[in-house]
Coordinates of C-alpha atoms and ligand atoms in Angstrom, one line a residue:
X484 CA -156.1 112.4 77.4
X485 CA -155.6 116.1 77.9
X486 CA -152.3 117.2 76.9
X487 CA -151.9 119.1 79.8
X488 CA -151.8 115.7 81.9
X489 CA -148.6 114.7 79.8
X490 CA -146.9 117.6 80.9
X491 CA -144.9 118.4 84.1
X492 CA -146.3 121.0 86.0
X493 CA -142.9 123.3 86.5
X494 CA -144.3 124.3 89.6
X495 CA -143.8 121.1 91.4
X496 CA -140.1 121.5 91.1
X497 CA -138.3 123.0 94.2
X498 CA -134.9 124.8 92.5
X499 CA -132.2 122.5 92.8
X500 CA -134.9 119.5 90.9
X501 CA -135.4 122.2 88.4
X502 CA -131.9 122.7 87.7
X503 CA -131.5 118.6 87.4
X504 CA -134.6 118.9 85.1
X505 CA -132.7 121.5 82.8
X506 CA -129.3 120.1 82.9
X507 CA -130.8 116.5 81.8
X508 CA -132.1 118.2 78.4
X509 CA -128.9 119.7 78.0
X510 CA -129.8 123.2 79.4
X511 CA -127.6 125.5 81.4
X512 CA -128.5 125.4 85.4
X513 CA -128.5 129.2 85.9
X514 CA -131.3 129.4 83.9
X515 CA -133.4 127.6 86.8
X516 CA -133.3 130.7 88.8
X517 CA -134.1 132.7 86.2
X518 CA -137.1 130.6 85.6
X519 CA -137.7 130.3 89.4
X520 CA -138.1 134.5 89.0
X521 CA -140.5 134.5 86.7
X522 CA -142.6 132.6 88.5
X523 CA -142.5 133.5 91.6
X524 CA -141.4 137.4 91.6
X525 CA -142.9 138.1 88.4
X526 CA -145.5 136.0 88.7
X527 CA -145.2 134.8 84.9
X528 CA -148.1 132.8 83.7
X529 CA -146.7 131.7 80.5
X530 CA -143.0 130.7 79.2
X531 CA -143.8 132.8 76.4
X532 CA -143.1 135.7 79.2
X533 CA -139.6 134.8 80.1
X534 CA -138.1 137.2 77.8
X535 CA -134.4 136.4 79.0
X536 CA -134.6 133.0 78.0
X537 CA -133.7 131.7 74.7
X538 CA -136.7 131.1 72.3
X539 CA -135.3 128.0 71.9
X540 CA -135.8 127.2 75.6
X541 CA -139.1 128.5 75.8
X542 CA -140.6 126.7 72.8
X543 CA -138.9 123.4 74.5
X544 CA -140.5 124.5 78.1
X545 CA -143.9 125.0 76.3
X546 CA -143.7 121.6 74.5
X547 CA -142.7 119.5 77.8
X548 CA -144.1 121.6 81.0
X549 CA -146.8 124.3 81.9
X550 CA -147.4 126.7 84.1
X551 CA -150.4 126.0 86.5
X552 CA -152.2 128.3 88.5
X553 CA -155.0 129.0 91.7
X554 CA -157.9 131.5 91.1
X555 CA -160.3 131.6 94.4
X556 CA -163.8 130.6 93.1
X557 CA -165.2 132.8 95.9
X558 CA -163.6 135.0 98.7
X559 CA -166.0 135.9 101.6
X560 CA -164.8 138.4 104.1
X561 CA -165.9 138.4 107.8
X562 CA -166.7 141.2 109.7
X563 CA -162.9 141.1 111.4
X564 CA -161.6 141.3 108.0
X565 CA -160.2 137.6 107.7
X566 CA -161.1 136.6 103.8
X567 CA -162.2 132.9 103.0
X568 CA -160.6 131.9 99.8
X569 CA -162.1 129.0 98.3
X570 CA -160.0 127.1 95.5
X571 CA -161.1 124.3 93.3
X572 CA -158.8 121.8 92.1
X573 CA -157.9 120.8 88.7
X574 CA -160.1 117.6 89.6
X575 CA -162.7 119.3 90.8
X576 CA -162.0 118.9 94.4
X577 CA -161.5 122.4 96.3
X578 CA -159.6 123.5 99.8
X579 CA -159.2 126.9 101.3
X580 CA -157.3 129.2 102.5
X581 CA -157.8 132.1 104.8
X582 CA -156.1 135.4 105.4
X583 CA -155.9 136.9 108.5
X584 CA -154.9 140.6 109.0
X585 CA -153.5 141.6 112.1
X586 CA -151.3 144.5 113.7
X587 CA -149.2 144.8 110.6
X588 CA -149.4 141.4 109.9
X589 CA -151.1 139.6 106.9
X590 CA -150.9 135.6 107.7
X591 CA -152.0 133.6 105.6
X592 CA -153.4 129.8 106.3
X593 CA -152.9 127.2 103.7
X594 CA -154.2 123.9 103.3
X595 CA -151.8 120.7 102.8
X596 CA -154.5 117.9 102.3
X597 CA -158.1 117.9 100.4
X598 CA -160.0 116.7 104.0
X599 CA -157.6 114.8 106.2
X600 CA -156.9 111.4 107.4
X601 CA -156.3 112.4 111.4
X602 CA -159.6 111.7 112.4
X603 CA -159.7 114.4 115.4
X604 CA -162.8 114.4 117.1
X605 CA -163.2 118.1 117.4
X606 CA -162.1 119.2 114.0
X607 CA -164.7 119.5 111.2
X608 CA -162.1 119.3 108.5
X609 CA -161.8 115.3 110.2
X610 CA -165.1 114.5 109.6
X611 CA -164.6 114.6 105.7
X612 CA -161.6 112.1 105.6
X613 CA -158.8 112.4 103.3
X614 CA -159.5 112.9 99.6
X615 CA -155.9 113.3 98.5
X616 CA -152.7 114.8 99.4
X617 CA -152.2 118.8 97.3
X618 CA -149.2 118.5 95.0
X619 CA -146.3 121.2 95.7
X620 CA -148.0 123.5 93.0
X621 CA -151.6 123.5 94.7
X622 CA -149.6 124.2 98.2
X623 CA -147.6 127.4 96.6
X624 CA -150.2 128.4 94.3
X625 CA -152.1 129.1 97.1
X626 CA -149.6 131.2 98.4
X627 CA -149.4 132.8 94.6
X628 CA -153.1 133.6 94.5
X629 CA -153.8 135.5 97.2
X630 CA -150.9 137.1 97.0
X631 CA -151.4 139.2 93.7
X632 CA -154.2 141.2 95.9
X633 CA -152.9 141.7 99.4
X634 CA -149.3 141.5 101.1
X635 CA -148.9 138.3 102.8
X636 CA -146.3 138.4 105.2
X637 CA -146.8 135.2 107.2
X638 CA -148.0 131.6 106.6
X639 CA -148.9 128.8 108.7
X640 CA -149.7 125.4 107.8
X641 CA -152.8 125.5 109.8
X642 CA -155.8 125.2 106.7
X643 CA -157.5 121.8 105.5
X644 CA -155.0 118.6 106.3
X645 CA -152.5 117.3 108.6
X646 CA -149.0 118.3 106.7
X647 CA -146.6 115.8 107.8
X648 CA -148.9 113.4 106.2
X649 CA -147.5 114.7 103.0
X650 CA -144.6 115.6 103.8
X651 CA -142.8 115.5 100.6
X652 CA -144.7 117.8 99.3
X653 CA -144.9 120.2 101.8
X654 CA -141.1 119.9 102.2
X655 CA -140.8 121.3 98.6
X656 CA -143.5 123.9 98.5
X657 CA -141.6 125.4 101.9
X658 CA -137.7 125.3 99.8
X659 CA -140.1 127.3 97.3
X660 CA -141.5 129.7 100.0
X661 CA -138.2 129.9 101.2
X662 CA -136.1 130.1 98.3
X663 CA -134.1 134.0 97.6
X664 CA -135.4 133.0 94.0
X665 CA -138.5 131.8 95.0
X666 CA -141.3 133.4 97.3
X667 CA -138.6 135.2 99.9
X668 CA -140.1 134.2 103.0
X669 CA -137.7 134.3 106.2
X670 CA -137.9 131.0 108.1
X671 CA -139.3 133.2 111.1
X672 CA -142.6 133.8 109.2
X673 CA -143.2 130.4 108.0
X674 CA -144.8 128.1 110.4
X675 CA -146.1 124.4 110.3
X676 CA -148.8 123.0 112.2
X677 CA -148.9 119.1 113.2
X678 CA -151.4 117.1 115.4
X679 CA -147.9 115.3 116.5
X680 CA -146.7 112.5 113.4
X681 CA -143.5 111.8 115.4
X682 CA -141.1 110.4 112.9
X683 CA -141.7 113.1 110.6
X684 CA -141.4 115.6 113.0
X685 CA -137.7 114.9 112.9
X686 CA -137.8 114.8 108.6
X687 CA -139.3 118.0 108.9
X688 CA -136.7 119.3 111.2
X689 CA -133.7 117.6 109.0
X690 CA -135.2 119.3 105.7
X691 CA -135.9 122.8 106.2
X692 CA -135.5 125.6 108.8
X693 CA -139.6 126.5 110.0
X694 CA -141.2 127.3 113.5
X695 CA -143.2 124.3 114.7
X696 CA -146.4 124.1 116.4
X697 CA -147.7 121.4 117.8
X698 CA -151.6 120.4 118.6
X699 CA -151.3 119.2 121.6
X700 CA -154.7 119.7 123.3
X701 CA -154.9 117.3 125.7
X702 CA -152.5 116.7 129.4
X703 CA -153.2 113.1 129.9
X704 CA -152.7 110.1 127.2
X705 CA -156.3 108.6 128.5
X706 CA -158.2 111.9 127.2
X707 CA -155.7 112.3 124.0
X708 CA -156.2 108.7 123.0
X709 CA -159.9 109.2 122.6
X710 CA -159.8 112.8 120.9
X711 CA -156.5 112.3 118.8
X712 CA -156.1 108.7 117.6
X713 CA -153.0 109.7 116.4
X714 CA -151.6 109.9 120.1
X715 CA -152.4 106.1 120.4
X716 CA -149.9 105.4 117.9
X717 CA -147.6 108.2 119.3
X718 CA -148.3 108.9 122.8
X719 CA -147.6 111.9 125.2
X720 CA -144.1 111.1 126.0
X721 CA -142.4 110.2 122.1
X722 CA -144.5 113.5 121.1
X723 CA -142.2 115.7 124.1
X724 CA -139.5 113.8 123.3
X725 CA -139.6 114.9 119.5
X726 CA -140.2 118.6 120.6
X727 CA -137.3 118.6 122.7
X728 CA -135.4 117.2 119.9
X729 CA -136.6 119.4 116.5
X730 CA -133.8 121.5 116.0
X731 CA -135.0 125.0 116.9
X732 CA -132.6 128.1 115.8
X733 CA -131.7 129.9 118.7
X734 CA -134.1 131.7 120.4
X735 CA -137.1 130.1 118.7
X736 CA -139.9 128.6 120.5
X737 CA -142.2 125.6 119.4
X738 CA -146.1 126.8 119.7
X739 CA -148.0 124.7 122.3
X740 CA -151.5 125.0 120.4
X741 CA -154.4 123.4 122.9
X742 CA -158.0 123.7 122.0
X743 CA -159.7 124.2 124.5
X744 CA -162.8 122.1 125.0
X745 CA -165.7 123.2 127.3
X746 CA -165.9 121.0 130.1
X747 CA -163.3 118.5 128.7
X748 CA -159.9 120.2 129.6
X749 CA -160.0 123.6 130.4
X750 CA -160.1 123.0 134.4
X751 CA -156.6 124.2 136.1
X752 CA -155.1 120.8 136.6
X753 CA -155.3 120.4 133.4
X754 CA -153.4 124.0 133.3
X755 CA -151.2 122.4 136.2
X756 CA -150.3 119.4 134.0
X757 CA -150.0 121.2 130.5
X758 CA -147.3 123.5 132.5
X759 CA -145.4 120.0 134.2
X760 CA -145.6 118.7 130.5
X761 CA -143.8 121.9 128.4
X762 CA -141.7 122.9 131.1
X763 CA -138.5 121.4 129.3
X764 CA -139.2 122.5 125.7
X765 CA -138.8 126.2 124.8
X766 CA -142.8 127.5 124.0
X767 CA -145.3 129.4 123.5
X768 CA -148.1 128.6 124.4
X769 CA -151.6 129.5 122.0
X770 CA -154.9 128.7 123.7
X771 CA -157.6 128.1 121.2
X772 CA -161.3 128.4 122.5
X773 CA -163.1 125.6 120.8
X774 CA -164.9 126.7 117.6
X775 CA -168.9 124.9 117.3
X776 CA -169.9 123.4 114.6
X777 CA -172.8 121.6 113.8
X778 CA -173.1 117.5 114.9
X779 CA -170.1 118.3 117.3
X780 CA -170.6 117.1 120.6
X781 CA -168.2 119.7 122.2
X782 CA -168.7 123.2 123.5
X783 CA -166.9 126.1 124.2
X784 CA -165.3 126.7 127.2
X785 CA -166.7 129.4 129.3
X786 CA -165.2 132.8 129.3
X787 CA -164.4 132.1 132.7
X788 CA -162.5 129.1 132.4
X789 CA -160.8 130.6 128.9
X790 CA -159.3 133.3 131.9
X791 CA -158.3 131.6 134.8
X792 CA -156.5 128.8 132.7
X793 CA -154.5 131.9 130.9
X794 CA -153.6 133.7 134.3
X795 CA -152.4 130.5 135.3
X796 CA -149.9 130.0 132.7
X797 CA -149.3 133.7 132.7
X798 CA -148.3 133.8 136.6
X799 CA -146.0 130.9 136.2
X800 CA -144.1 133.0 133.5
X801 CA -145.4 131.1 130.3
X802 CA -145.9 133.5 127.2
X803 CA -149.5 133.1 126.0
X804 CA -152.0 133.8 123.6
X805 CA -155.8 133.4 123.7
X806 CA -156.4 133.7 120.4
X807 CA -159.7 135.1 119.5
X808 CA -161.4 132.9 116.6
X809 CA -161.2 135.2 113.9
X810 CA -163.6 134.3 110.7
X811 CA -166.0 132.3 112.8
X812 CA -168.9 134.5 111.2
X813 CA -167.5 133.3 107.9
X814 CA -166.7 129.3 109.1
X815 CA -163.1 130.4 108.6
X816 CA -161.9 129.9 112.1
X817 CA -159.9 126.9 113.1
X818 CA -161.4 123.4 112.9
X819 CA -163.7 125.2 110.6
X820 CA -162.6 124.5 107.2
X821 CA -164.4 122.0 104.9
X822 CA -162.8 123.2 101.5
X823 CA -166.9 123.6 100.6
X824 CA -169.5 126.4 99.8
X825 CA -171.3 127.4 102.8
X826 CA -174.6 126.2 102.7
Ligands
SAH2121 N1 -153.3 119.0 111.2 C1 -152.5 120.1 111.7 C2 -152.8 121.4 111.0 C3 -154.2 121.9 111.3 S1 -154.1 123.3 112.4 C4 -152.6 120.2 113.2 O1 -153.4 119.4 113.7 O2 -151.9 120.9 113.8 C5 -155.7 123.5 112.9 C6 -155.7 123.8 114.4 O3 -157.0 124.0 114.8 C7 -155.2 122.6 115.2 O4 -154.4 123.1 116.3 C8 -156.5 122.0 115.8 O5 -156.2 121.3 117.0 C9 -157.4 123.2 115.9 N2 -158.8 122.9 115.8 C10 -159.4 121.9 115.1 N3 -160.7 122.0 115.2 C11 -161.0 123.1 116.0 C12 -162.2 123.7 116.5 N4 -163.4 123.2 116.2 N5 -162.0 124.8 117.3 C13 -160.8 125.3 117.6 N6 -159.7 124.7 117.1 C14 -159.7 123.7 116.4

């Protein structure tokens, strides 16, 4: 067995389990944050580095834990100017991330799962099933990469996986985003996406302070049944419920993401119903024209129907977004993501 796999990868601790760690091998606490800055301020890749800490602690560190680390095995770029990282595991497995510049704006979109378990009918990333669930580590390191060569001032949980399906996880990697000693991101520009796992909805909201967003994509339980199993197990109305519920600070405003699928629901009743079905929870609402991919049964929605759904919202005093799919030349737009070399 490789050493390595015998020790414990210090970037899996969130701060407070760090300072547990150190305080059960006799160590002072403080020293967790300034561990927590060498990691992720100075981004330190050895303990060797940490030139405020004891050499007895750093031999210690270096005999019981290591520092891992993401390098992108290929970045394309798309014409827009959204990159398509591409990462490969320790294991050999791989996920992306993309990072999309916009108006000041450099969000970045992570990946919680390698594949996913969700089984949406629409999404490519489905079709591949769920490998495994990232550790913290592979969440943040993502975050850690792309960051040594461009500002990233946003991040969305919106790349490969569904991740309140690894909740744990993400929960940590977010105190580590989140963290004055960690990554510094305000809550306001940290945002996690979910295809609607109910129960964990309300963990998430217990846990941290993030914005939500919430696929919702369909107005009727009939239509999401068949192109979101997991709406069979929690249906239209628990799904509401929880949004209503998910403690928002004030002001904030839980994303209503709907994909729109040509021919499927884009009409205006389903507009109509969409509006009847948010009009108690505070949102915004994104419109997502349906990315094609090959073997997918759907289309995109016509232009057309893209626009008159949007005015209706609009009119009726709903904030919304069409949001134009950025990387599609690269497959980098959403539903796009296979965490594998385009062919
Ligand atoms: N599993 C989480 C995080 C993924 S976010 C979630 O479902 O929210 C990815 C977003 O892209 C989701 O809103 C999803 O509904 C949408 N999506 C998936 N496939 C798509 C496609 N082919 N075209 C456009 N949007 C798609």
């Amino acid at each position: 067995m490789d050493t390595m796999d015998q020790k414990i990868d210090i970037k899996n601790f969130s701060l407070s389990e760090l300072e547990q760690f150190l305080s059960g091998k006799g160590k002072e606490r403080f020293r967790a944050t300034q561990i927590f800055k060498w990691l992720y301020q100075k981004d330190a890749r050895s303990f060797a580095d940490m030139s405020n800490l004891s050499k007895d602690l750093r031999l210690e560190l270096e005999q019981t834990a290591f520092i891992s680390n993401l390098d992108a095995s290929t970045v394309e770029e798309g014409r827009d100017g959204t990159r398509k990282y591409l990462f490969t595991l320790s294991d050999g497995e791989a996920v992306e991330s993309v990072l999309i510049p916009d108006e000041g704006r450099n969000t970045l979109c992570i990946s919680s799962q390698v594949g996913c378990a969700m089984k949406c009918e629409f999404c490519l990333t489905g079709t591949f099933r769920l490998s495994r669930n990232l550790t913290t580590a592979e969440i943040v390191n993502q975050v850690c990469a792309v960051r040594r060569e461009a500002p990233v001032t946003n991040i969305v949980f919106m790349g490969m996986g569904e991740p309140l399906h690894n909740l744990e996880n993400v929960i940590r990697a977010i105190r580590i985003l989140l963290d004055d000693n960690g990554l510094q991101f305000s809550t306001r520009r940290v945002t996690v996406s979910t295809c609607g796992l109910v129960p964990e909805m309300a963990e998430l909201g217990r846990a941290v302070t993030v914005n939500l967003a919430v696929s919702l994509n369909a107005t009727t339980d009939e239509l999401r049944d068949r192109i979101m199993p997991v709406n069979r197990k929690y249906p239209l109305k628990a799904l509401l419920q929880a949004c209503r519920e998910f403690p928002l600070p004030s002001r904030r405003k839980i994303t209503i993401e709907y994909v729109m699928l040509g021919g499927v629901n884009d009409t205006l009743d389903d507009a109509k119903r969409l509006l009847r079905l948010i009009s108690d929870v505070p949102n915004k609402v994104n419109l997502i024209p349906f990315n094609e991919h090959e073997g997918c049964g759907f289309i995109a929605p016509t232009r057309k129907a893209i626009d008159s759904f949007h005015k209706y919202l609009i009119d009726r005093h709903v904030t919304v977004i069409t949001r134009d799919s950025r990387g599609s030349d690269i497959s980098a737009a959403c539903g796009q993501l296979r965490g594998k070399l385009a062919r």
